[in-house]
mmCIF file of C-alpha atoms and ligand atoms in Angstrom:
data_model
loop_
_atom_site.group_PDB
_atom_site.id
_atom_site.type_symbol
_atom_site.label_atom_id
_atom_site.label_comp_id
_atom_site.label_asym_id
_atom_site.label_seq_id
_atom_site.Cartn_x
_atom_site.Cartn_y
_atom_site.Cartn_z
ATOM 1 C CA UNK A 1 0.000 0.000 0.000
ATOM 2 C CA UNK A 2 1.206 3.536 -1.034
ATOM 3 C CA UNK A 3 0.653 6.793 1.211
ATOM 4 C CA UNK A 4 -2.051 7.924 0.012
ATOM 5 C CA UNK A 5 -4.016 4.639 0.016
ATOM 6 C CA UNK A 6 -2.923 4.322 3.812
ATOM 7 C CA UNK A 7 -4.089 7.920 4.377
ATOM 8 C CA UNK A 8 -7.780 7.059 2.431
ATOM 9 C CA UNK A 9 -7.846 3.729 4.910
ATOM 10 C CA UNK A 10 -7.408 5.012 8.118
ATOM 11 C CA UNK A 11 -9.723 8.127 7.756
ATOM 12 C CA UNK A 12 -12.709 8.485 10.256
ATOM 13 C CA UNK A 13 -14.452 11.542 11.808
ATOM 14 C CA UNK A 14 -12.608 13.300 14.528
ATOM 15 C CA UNK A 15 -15.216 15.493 16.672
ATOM 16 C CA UNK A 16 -12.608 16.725 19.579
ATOM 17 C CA UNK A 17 -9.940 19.208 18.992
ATOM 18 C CA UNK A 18 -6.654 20.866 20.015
ATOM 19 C CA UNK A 19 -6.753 24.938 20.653
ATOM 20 C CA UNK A 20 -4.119 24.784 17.490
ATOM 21 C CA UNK A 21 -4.842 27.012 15.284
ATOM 22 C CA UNK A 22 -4.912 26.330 10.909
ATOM 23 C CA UNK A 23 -3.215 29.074 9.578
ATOM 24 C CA UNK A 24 -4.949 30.869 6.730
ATOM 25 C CA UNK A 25 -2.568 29.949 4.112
ATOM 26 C CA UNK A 26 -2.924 26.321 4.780
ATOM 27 C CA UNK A 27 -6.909 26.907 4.661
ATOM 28 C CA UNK A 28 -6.504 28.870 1.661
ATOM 29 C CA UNK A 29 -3.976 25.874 0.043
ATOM 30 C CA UNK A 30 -6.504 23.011 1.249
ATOM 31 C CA UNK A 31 -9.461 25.169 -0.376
ATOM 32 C CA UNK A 32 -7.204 24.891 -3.770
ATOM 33 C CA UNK A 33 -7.368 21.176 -3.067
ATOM 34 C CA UNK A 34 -11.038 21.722 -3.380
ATOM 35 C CA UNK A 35 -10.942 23.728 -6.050
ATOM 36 C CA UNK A 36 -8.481 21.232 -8.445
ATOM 37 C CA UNK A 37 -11.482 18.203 -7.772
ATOM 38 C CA UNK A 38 -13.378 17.711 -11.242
ATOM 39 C CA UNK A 39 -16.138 19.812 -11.998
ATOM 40 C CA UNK A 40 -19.828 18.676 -14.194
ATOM 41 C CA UNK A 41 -19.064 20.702 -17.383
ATOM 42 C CA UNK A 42 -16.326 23.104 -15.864
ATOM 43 C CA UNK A 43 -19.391 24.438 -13.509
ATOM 44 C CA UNK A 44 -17.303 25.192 -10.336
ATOM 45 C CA UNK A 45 -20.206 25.057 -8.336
ATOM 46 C CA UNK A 46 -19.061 25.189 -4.724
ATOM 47 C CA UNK A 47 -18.753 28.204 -2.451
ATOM 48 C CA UNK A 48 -17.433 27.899 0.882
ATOM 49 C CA UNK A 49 -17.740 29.893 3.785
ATOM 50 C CA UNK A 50 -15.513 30.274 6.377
ATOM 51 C CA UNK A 51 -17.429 31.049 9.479
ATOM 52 C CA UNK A 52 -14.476 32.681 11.505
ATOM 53 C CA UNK A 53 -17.323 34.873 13.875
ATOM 54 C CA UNK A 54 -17.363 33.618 17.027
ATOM 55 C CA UNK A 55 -21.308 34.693 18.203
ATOM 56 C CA UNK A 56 -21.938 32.877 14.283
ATOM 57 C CA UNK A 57 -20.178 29.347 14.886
ATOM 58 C CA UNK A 58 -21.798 29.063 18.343
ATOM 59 C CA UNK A 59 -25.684 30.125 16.941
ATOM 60 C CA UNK A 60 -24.673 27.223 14.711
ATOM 61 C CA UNK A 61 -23.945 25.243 17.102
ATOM 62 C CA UNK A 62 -27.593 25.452 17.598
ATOM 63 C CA UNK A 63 -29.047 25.145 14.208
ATOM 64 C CA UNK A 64 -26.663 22.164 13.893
ATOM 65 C CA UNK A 65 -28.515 20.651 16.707
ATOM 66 C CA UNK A 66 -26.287 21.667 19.550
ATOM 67 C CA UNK A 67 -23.152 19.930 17.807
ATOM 68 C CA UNK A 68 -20.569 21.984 20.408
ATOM 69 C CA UNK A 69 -17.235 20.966 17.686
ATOM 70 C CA UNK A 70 -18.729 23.448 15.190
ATOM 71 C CA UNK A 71 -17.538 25.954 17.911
ATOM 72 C CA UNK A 72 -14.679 23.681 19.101
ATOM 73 C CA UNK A 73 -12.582 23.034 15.799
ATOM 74 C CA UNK A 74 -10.081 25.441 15.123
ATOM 75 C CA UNK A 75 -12.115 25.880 11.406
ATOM 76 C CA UNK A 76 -15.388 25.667 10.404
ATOM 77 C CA UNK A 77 -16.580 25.647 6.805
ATOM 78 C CA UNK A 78 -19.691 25.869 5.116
ATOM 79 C CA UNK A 79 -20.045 24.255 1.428
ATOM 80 C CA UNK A 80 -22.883 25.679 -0.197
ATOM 81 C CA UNK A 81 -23.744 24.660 -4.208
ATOM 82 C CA UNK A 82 -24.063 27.557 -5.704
ATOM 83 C CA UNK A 83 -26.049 28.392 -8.905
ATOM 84 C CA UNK A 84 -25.846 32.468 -8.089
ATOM 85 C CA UNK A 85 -22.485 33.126 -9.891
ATOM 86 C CA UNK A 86 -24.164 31.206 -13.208
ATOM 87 C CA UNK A 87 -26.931 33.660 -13.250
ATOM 88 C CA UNK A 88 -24.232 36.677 -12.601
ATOM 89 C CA UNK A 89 -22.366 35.450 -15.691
ATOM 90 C CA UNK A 90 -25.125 34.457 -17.630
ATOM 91 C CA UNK A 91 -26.197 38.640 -16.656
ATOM 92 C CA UNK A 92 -22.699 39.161 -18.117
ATOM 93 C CA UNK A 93 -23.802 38.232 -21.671
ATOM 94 C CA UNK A 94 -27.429 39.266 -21.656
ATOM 95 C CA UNK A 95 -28.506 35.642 -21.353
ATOM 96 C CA UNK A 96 -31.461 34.369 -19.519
ATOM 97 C CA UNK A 97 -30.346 31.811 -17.312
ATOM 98 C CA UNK A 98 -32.700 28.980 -17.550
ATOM 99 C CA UNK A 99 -32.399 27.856 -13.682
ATOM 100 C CA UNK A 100 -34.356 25.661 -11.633
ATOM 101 C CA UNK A 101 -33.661 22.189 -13.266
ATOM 102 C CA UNK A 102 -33.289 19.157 -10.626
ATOM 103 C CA UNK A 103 -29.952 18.525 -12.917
ATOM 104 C CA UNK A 104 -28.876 21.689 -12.085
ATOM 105 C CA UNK A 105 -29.516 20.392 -8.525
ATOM 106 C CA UNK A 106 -27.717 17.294 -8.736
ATOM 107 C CA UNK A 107 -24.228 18.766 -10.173
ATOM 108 C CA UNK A 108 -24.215 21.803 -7.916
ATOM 109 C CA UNK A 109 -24.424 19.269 -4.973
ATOM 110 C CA UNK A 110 -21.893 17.025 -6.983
ATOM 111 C CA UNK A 111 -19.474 19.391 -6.975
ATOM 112 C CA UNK A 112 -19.586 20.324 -3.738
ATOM 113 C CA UNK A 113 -19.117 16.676 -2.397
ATOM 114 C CA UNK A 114 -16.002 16.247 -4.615
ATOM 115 C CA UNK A 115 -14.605 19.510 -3.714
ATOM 116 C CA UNK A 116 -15.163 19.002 -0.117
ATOM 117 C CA UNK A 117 -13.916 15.284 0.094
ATOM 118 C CA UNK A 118 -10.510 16.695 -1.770
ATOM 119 C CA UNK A 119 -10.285 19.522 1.218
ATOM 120 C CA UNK A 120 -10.600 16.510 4.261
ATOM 121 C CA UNK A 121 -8.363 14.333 2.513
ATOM 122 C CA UNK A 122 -5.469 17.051 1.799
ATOM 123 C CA UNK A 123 -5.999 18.291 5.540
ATOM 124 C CA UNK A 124 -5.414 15.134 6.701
ATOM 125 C CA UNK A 125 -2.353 14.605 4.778
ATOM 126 C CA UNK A 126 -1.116 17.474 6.995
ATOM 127 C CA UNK A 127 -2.250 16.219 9.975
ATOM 128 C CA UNK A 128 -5.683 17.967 10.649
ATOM 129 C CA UNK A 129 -9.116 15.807 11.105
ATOM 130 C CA UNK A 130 -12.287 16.615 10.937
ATOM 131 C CA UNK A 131 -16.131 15.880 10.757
ATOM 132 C CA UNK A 132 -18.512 17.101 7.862
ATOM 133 C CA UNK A 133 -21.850 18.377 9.720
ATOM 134 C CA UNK A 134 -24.865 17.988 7.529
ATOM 135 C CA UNK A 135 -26.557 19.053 11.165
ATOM 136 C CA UNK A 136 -26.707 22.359 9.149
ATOM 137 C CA UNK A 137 -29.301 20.969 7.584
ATOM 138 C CA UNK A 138 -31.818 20.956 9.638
ATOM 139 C CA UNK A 139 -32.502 24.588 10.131
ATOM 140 C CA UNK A 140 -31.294 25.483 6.768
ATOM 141 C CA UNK A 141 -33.330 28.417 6.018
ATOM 142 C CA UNK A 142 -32.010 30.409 9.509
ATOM 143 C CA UNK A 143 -28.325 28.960 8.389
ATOM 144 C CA UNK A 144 -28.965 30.554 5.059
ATOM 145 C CA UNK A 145 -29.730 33.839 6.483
ATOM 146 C CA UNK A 146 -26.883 34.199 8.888
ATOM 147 C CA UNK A 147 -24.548 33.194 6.167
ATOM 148 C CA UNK A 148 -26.379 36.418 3.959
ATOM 149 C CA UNK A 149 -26.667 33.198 0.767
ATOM 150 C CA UNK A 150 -28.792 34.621 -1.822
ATOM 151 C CA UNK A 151 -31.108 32.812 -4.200
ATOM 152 C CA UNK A 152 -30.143 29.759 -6.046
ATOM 153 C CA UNK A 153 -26.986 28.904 -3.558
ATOM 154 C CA UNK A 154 -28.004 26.437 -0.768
ATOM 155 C CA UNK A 155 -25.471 25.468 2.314
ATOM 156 C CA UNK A 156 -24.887 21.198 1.551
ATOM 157 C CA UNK A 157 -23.012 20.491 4.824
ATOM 158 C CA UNK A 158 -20.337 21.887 6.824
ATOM 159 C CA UNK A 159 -17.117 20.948 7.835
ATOM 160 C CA UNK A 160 -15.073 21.174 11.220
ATOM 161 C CA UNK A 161 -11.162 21.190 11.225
ATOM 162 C CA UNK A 162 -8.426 21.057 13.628
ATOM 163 C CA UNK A 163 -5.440 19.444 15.120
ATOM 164 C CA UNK A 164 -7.187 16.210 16.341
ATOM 165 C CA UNK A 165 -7.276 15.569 20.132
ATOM 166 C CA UNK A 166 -8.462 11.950 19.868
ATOM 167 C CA UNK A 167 -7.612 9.343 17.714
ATOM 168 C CA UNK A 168 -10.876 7.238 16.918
ATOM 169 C CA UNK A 169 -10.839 3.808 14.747
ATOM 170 C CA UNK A 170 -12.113 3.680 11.515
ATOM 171 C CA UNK A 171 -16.122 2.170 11.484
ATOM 172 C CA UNK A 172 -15.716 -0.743 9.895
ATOM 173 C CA UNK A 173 -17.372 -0.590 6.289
ATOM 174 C CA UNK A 174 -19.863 -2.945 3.926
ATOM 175 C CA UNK A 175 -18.325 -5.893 2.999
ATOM 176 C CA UNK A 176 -17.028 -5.323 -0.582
ATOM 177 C CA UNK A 177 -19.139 -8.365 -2.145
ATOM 178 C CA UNK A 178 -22.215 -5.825 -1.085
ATOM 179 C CA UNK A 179 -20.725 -2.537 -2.455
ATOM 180 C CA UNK A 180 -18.684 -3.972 -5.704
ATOM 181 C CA UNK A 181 -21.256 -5.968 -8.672
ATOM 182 C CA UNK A 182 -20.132 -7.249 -11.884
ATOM 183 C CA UNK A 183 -21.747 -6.830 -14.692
ATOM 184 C CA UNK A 184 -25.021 -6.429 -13.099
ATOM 185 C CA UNK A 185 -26.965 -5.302 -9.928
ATOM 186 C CA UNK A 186 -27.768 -8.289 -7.854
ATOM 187 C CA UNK A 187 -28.517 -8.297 -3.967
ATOM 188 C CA UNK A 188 -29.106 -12.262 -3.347
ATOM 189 C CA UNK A 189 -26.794 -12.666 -0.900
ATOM 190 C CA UNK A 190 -26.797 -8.975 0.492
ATOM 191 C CA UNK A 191 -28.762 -9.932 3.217
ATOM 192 C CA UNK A 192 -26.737 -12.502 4.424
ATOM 193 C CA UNK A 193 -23.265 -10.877 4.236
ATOM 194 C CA UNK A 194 -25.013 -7.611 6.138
ATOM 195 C CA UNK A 195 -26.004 -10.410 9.054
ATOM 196 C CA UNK A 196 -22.124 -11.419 9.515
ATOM 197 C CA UNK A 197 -21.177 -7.834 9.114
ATOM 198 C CA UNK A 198 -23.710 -6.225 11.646
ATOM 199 C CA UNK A 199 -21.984 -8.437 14.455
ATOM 200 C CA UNK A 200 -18.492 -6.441 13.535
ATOM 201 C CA UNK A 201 -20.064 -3.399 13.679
ATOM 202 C CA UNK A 202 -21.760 -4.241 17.099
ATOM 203 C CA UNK A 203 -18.268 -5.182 18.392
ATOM 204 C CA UNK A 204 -16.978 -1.522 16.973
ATOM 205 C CA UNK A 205 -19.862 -0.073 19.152
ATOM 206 C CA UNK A 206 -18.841 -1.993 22.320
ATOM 207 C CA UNK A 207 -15.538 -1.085 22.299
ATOM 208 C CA UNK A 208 -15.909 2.531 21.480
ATOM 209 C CA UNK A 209 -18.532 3.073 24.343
ATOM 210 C CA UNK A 210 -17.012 0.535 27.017
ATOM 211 C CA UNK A 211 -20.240 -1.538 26.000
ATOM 212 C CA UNK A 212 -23.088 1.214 26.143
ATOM 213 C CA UNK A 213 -23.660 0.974 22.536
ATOM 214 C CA UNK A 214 -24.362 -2.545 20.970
ATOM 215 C CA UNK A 215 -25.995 -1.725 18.308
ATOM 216 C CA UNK A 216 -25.457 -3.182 14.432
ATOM 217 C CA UNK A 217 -25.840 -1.704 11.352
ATOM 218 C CA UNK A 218 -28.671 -2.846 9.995
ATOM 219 C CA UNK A 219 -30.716 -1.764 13.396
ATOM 220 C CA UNK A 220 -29.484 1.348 12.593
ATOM 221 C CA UNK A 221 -30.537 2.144 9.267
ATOM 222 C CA UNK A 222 -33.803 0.653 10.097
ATOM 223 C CA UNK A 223 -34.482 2.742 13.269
ATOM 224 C CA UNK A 224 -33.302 5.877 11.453
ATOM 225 C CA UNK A 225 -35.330 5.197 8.221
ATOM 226 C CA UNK A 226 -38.471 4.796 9.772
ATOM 227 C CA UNK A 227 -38.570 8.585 10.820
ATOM 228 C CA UNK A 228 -39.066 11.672 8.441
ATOM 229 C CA UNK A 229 -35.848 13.241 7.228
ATOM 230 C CA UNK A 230 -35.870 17.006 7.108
ATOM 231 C CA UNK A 231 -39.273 17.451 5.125
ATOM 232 C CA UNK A 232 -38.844 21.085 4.488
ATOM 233 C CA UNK A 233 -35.679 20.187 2.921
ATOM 234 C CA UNK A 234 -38.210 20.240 -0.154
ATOM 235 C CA UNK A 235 -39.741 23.131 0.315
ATOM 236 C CA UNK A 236 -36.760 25.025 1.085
ATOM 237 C CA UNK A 237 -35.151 24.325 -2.073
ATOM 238 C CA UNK A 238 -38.003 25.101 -3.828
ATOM 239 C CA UNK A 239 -37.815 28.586 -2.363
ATOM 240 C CA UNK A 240 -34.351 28.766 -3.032
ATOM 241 C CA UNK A 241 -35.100 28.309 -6.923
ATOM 242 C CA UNK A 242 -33.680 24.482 -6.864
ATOM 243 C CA UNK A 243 -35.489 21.417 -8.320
ATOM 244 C CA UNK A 244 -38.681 23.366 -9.701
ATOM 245 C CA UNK A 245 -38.491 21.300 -12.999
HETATM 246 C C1 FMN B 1 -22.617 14.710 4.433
HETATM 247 C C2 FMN B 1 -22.281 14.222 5.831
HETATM 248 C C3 FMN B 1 -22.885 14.821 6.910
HETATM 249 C C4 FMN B 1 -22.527 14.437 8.217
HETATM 250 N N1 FMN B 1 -23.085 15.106 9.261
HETATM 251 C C5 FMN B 1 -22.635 14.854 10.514
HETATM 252 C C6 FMN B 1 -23.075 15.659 11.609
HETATM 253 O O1 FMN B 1 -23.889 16.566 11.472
HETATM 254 N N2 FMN B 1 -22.534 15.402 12.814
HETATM 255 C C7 FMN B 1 -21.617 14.416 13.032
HETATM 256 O O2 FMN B 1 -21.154 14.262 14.174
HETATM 257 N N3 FMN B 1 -21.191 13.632 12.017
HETATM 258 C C8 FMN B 1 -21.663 13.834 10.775
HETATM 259 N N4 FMN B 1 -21.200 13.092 9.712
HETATM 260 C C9 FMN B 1 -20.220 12.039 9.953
HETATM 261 C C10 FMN B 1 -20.820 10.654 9.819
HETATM 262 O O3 FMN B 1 -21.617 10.386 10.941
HETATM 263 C C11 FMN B 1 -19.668 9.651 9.696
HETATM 264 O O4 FMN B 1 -18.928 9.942 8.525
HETATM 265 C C12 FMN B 1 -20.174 8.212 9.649
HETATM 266 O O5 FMN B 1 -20.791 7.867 10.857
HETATM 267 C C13 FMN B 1 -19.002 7.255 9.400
HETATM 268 O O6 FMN B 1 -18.019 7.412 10.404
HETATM 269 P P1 FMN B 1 -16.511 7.796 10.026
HETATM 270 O O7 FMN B 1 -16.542 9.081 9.259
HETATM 271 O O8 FMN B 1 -15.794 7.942 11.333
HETATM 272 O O9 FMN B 1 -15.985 6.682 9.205
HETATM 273 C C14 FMN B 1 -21.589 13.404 8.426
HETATM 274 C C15 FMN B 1 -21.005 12.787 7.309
HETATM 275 C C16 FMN B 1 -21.340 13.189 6.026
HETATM 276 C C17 FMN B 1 -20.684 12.534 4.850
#
């Protein structure tokens, strides 16, 4: 195994912090990381805001759901897929920008994912972890207003970084037989293989909590997916001018 193959391995969320500070040019260099990820049809659809205000990072704390590292980490960034600088240019050449399309949708958010993965994976290269906080979502019209976003730019997730002060194992993943098909989709054994693999991830929870979490994968998912899932995500984005056609 090479570096960077080690490095993709061993990544996992890190939620507690040093006071260590990132210092803006490394930001700014890890944000060209972002930037050099590829883009749907050159779009370079991802803004990111760097929420440096301290009375900011700790009201979204609370719209995150009372997540305390989004005031913790030394950084915290905001992705946000943004279809605003398409209609500015588009206003450049007298075009109408024809906006709204759910494909629009889909390759804004696209883009943001791919930039964002590229910014975790060069910070860790340099020794800073972090934890993407899609918490943001769930009061994302009040996060959209303290971050000023205009129409037709929407904030995906966030992202804390810092010098980590804990050193978590990795969750184990899906076997590979469920993730990896040839030729053609096919789930006959999925069930099976997700059986032998929930008892691994019950053993992950054990140790982590000294034993007050047993709980498997597959009880997860299927206690999460029984409950709603931010419903005025739709709404939201409808107001926002995404995914009206
Ligand atoms: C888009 C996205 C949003 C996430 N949002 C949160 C969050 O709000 N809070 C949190 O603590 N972890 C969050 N996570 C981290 C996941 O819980 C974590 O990646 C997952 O449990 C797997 O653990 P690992 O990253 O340590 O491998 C998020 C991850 C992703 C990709």
């Amino acid at each position: 195994m090479n570096e960077v193959i080690k490095l993709l391995q061993s990544r996992c969320s890190v939620r507690k912090f040093t006071e260590q500070v990132i210092p803006q040019d490394v930001i700014e260099q890890l944000i060209i990381c972002g930037q050099a990820a590829a883009t749907s049809s050159f779009i370079q659809a991802c803004t990111v805001i760097q929420v440096e205000d301290a009375s900011k990072r700790n009201l979204l704390v609370d719209l995150a759901g009372g997540q305390a590292y989004v005031a913790s980490a030394a950084t915290f960034l905001v992705f946000c897929a943004d279809m605003n600088r398409h209609k500015l240019v588009c206003d450049m050449h007298n075009s109408e920008m024809l906006s709204g399309y759910t494909e629009q949708f889909i390759t804004a958010t696209v883009d943001v994912a791919l930039f964002a993965q590229n910014v975790m994976t060069a910070a860790q290269s340099l020794g800073i972890e972090g934890v993407y906080i899609g918490g943001i979502r769930n009061n994302i019209a009040e996060v959209s207003d303290l971050l000023k976003l205009p129409a037709l730019v929407y904030p995906v997730f966030g992202m804390c970084l810092g010098y980590p002060a804990q050193e978590p194992d990795t969750k184990p993943r899906l076997p590979l037989s469920v993730v990896l098909k040839k030729d053609r989709y096919n789930d006959d054994n999925d069930t099976k293989t997700i059986s032998e693999y929930d008892k691994q991830v019950r053993e992950y929870y054990r140790s982590r909590t000294g034993g007050t979490k047993e709980q498997t994968w597959s009880e997860q998912i299927a206690g999460m997916l029984v409950k709603e899932t931010r419903p005025h995500m739709k709404t939201y984005l409808k107001d926002r001018g995404f995914v009206l056609k």
